[in-house]
Amino acid sequence: AFNTNSIGSYYSPDGETWTPVSEKAVLKVGKQGAWDSKVVGWPYAVPMDDGSCRLYYWGSNADGDDGLGLAVSNGSDWTKFRRHRSSRSRLLYMASRAAFN
């Protein structure tokens, strides 16, 4: 079953009534110590021309560190990619936050 710390898959023929595609979560929180070990949410699935699907999502750990994640599916299983932090990406993140403040 789904909970607030996982992402599920639902289907709707009309955009109003939604039915779970599976009782199994599509994406769960990361293992202890991972950058997304506490919460995953706000998913955005993008179907690709080759039949695969990219899932962009927000994640957070117990320390409050958060960021965007990417998982890719070939149609059944999902593979998470690590979120890398570098001084450059940190500066871009800080600059983008400053632009909105």
Coordinates of C-alpha atoms in Angstrom, one line a residue:
A1 CA 0.0 0.0 0.0
F2 CA 1.1 3.6 -0.6
N3 CA 2.0 6.0 2.2
T4 CA 3.2 9.6 2.3
N5 CA 6.8 8.4 1.8
S6 CA 6.3 6.7 -1.5
I7 CA 5.0 7.4 -5.0
G8 CA 2.3 5.4 -6.6
S9 CA 0.8 4.9 -10.0
Y10 CA -2.9 5.7 -10.7
Y11 CA -5.1 5.7 -13.8
S12 CA -8.1 7.9 -14.6
P13 CA -10.3 7.7 -17.7
D14 CA -11.8 11.1 -16.9
G15 CA -9.4 13.0 -14.7
E16 CA -11.8 12.9 -11.8
T17 CA -12.0 9.2 -10.6
W18 CA -8.6 7.6 -9.9
T19 CA -7.8 3.9 -9.5
P20 CA -4.4 2.5 -8.3
V21 CA -2.6 0.7 -11.1
S22 CA -0.9 -1.5 -8.5
E23 CA -0.7 -1.8 -4.7
K24 CA 3.1 -1.7 -5.1
A25 CA 4.7 1.7 -4.8
V26 CA 6.5 2.9 -7.9
L27 CA 9.2 4.7 -5.9
K28 CA 10.0 4.5 -2.2
V29 CA 12.3 6.6 -0.1
G30 CA 16.0 5.9 -0.3
K31 CA 17.9 3.8 2.2
Q32 CA 19.1 5.3 5.5
G33 CA 21.7 8.0 4.8
A34 CA 20.5 8.6 1.2
W35 CA 19.6 12.2 0.2
D36 CA 15.9 11.1 -0.3
S37 CA 15.7 8.8 2.8
K38 CA 12.8 10.6 4.5
V39 CA 10.4 11.8 1.8
V40 CA 9.8 11.4 -2.0
G41 CA 6.9 13.2 -3.6
W42 CA 5.7 15.7 -6.2
P43 CA 6.3 13.3 -9.1
Y44 CA 6.3 14.3 -12.7
A45 CA 6.4 11.4 -15.2
V46 CA 7.7 12.1 -18.8
P47 CA 7.1 9.3 -21.4
M48 CA 10.0 9.1 -23.8
D49 CA 10.0 8.3 -27.6
D50 CA 11.9 5.0 -26.9
G51 CA 9.1 3.7 -24.7
S52 CA 10.9 4.4 -21.4
C53 CA 9.7 6.9 -18.8
R54 CA 11.5 9.4 -16.7
L55 CA 10.2 10.3 -13.3
Y56 CA 11.4 13.6 -11.8
Y57 CA 10.6 13.9 -8.1
W58 CA 11.4 15.9 -5.0
G59 CA 13.1 14.2 -2.1
S60 CA 14.4 15.0 1.3
N61 CA 16.4 13.4 4.1
A62 CA 16.1 13.6 7.9
D63 CA 18.6 16.6 8.0
G64 CA 16.3 18.6 5.8
D65 CA 18.5 18.4 2.7
D66 CA 16.3 18.2 -0.3
G67 CA 16.5 18.3 -4.1
L68 CA 15.2 16.9 -7.3
G69 CA 15.7 13.3 -8.2
L70 CA 15.4 11.3 -11.4
A71 CA 14.3 7.7 -11.8
V72 CA 14.0 5.9 -15.2
S73 CA 11.8 2.9 -16.1
N74 CA 11.9 0.5 -18.9
G75 CA 8.2 -0.3 -18.3
S76 CA 8.3 -2.3 -15.1
D77 CA 11.2 -1.5 -12.7
W78 CA 12.5 1.9 -11.8
T79 CA 16.2 2.9 -11.4
K80 CA 17.1 5.9 -9.3
F81 CA 20.0 8.1 -10.2
R82 CA 22.1 9.7 -7.5
R83 CA 21.8 13.4 -7.0
H84 CA 25.3 14.9 -7.1
R85 CA 26.3 18.1 -5.4
S86 CA 29.1 20.2 -6.6
S87 CA 30.2 23.6 -5.7
R88 CA 28.9 24.8 -9.1
S89 CA 25.5 23.3 -8.8
R90 CA 25.2 24.6 -5.2
L91 CA 26.1 28.1 -6.5
L92 CA 23.4 27.8 -9.2
Y93 CA 20.9 26.6 -6.7
M94 CA 21.7 29.6 -4.4
A95 CA 21.6 32.0 -7.3
S96 CA 18.2 30.7 -8.4
R97 CA 16.9 31.1 -4.8
A98 CA 18.2 34.6 -4.5
A99 CA 16.5 35.6 -7.8
F100 CA 13.1 34.7 -6.3
N101 CA 13.6 36.3 -2.9

